[in-house]
mmCIF file of C-alpha atoms in Angstrom:
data_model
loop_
_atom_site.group_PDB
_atom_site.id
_atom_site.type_symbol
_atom_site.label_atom_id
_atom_site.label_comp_id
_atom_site.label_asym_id
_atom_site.label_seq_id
_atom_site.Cartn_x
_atom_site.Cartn_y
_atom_site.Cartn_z
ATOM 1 C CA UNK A 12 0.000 0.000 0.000
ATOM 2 C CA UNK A 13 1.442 3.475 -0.655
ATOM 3 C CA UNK A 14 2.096 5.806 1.413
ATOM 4 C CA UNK A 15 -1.264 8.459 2.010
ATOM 5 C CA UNK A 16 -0.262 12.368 0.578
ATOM 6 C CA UNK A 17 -2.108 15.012 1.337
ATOM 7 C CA UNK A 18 -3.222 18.562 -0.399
ATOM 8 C CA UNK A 19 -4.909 21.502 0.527
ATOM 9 C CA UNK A 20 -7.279 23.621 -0.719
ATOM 10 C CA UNK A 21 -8.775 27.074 -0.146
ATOM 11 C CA UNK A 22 -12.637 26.571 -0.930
ATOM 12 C CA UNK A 23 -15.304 29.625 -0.522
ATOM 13 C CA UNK A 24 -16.726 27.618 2.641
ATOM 14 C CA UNK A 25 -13.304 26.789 4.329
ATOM 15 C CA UNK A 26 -10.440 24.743 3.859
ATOM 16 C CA UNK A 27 -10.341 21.212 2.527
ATOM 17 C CA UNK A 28 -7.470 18.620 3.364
ATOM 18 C CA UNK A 29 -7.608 15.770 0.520
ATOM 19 C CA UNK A 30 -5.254 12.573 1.070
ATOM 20 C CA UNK A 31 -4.887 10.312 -1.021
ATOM 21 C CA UNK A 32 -2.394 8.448 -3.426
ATOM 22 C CA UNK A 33 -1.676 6.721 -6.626
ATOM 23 C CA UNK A 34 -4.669 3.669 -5.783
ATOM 24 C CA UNK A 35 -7.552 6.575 -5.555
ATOM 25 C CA UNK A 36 -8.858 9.824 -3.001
ATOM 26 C CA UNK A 37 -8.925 8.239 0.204
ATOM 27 C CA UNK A 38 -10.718 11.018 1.980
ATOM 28 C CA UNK A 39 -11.746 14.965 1.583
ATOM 29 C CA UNK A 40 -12.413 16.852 4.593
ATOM 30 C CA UNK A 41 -13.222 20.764 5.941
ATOM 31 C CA UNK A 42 -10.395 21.845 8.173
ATOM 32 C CA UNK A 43 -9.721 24.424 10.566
ATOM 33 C CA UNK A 44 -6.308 24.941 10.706
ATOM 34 C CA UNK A 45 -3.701 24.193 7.890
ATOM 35 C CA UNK A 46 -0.180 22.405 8.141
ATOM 36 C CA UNK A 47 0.140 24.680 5.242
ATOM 37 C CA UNK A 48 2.135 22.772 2.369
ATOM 38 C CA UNK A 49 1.825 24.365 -1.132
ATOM 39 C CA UNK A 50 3.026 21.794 -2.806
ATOM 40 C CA UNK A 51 0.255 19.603 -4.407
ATOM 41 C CA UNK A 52 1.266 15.702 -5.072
ATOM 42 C CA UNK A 53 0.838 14.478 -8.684
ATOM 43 C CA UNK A 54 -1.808 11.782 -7.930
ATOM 44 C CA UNK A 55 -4.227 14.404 -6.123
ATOM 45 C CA UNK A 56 -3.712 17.440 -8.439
ATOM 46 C CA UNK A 57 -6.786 16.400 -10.525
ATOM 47 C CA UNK A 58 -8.675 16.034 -7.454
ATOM 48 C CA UNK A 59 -7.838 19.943 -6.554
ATOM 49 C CA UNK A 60 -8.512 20.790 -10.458
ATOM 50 C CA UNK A 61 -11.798 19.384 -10.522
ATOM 51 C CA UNK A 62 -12.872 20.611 -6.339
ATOM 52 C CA UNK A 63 -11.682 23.917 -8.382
ATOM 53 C CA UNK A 64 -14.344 23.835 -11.133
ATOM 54 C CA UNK A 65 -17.308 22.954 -8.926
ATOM 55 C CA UNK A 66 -16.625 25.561 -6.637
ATOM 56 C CA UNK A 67 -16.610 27.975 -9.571
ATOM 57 C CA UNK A 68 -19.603 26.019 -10.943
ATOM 58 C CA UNK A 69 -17.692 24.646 -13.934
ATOM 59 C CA UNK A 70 -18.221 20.907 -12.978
ATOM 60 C CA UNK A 71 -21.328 19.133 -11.970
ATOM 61 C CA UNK A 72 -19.736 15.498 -11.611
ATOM 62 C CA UNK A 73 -16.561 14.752 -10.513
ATOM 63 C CA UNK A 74 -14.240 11.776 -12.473
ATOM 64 C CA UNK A 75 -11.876 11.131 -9.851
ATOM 65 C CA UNK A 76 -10.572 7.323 -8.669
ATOM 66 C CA UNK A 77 -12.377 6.897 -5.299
ATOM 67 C CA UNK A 78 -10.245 5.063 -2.839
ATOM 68 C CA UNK A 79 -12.660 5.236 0.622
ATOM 69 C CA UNK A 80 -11.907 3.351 3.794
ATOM 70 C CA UNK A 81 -14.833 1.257 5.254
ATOM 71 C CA UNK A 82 -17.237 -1.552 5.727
ATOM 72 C CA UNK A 83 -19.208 -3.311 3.588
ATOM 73 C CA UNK A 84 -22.576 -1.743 4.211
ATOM 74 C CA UNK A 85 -20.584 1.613 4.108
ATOM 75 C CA UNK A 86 -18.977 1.061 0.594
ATOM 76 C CA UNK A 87 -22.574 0.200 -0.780
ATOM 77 C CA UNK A 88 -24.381 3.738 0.656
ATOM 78 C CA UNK A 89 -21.381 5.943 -0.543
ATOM 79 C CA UNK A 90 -21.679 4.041 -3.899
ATOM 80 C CA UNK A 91 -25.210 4.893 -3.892
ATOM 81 C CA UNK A 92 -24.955 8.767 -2.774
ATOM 82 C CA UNK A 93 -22.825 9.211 -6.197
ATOM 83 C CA UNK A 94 -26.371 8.471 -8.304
ATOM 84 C CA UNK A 95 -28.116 11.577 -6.274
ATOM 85 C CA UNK A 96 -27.624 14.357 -9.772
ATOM 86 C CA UNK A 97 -26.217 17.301 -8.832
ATOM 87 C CA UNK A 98 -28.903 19.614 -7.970
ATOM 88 C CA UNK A 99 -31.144 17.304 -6.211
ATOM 89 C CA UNK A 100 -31.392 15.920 -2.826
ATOM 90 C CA UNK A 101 -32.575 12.207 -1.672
ATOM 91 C CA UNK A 102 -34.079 11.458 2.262
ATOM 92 C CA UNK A 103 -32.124 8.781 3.753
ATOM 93 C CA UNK A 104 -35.271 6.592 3.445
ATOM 94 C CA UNK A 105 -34.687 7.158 -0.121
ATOM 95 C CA UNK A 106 -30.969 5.804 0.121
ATOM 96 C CA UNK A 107 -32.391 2.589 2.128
ATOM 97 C CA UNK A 108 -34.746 1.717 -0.273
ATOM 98 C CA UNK A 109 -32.317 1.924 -2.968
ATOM 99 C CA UNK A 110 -30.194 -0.544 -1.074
ATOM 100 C CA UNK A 111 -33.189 -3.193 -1.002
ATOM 101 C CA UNK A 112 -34.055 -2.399 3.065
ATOM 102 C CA UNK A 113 -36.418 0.105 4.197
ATOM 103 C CA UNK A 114 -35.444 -0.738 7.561
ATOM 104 C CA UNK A 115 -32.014 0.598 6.839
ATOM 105 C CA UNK A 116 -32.532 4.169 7.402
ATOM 106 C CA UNK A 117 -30.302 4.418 10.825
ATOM 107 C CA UNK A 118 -27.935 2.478 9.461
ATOM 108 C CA UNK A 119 -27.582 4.575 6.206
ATOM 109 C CA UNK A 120 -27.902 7.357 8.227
ATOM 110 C CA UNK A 121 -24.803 6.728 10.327
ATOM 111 C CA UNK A 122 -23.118 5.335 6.761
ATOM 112 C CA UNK A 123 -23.634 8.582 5.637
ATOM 113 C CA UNK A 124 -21.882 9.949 8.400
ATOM 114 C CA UNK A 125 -18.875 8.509 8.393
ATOM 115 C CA UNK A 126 -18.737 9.348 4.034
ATOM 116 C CA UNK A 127 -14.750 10.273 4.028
ATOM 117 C CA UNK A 128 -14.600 11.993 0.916
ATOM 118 C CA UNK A 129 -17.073 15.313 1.361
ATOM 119 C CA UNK A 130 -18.579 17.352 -1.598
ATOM 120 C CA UNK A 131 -16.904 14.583 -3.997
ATOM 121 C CA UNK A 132 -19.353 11.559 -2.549
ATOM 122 C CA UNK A 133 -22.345 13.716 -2.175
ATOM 123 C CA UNK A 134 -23.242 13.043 1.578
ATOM 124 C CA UNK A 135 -24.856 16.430 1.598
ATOM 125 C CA UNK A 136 -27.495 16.087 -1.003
ATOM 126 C CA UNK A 137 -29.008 13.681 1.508
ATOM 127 C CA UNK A 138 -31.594 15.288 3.719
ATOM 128 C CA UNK A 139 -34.250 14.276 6.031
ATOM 129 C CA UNK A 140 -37.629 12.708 5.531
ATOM 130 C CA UNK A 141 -39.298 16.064 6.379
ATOM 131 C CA UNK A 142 -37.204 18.244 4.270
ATOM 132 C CA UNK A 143 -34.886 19.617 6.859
ATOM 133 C CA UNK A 144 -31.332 20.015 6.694
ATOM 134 C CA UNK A 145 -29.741 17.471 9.311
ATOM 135 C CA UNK A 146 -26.676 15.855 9.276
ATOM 136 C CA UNK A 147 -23.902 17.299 8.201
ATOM 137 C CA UNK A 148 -19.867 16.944 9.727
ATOM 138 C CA UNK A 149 -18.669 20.422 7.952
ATOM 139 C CA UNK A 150 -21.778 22.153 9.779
ATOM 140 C CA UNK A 151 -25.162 22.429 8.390
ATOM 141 C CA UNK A 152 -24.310 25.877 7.193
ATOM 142 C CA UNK A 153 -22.292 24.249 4.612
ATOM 143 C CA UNK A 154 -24.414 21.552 3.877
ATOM 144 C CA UNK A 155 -27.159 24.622 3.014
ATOM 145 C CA UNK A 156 -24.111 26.590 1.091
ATOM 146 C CA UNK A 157 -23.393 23.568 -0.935
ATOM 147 C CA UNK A 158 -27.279 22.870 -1.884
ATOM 148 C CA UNK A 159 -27.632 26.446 -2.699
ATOM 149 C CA UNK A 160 -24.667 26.237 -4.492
ATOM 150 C CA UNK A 161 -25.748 23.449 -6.637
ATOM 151 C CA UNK A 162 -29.470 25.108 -6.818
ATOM 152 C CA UNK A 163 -30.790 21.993 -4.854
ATOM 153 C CA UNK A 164 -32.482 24.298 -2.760
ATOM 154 C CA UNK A 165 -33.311 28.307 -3.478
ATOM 155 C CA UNK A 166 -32.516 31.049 -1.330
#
């Protein structure tokens, strides 16, 4: 396994740390504070391109090889949130049902949670049954930035 590199990047709702390496994006996450490095390794300089051009709203889907840490179940819902379009939004009910088990919906729920790769594996296009905005590890303010962003939701 190689080793895990890591890049930064300066989006209009905070800072993003991406690691990764040459087998995929192992995770993309908001920061607070920056072991600033400006030098950007080869195999995640695509992933900073394209986090670029959908924060300028260039790029609606992101081609990147995915490389996320976790279980079984876990693989399957974060496999699942990349058919929500850009734009929309799907309940986690929505994401259990698409997995076969209605009964799921904690289970995605906590899946969801624990997505490693942020904006890229669109854990924030997932919102609850009601409509609300819940669930979110960057902050629910940026979960509402990024779905106004994408026009998922109007201001």
């Amino acid at each position: 396994m190689s080793e895990i590199l890591k890049a930064y990047y300066s989006s209009p709702i905070g800072l993003v740390e991406v690691t990764g390496n040459p087998d995929g994006i192992a995770s993309v996450y908001f920061i607070e504070d920056q072991p600033y490095h400006s030098d950007v390794p080869d195999c995640l300089a695509d992933c900073i391109t394209q986090l670029t051009e959908f924060f300028q709203g260039k790029r609606h889907v992101f081609s990147l090889k995915l490389n996320p840490q976790g279980t079984a179940f876990q693989q399957k819902v974060w496999s699942e949130l990349l058919n929500i379009p850009y734009g929309r939004t799907a309940t986690y009910l929505d994401i259990a049902l698409a997995l076969g088990d209605k009964n799921a919906v904690r289970a995605v729920g906590s899946a969801n949670g624990r997505n490693p790769i942020s904006v890229i594996v669109p854990c924030h296009r997932v919102i609850g049954a009601s409509g609300k905005l819940i669930g979110y590890g960057g902050g629910i303010w940026r979960k509402e930035w990024l779905l106004r962003h994408e026009g998922a939701i109007l201001a």
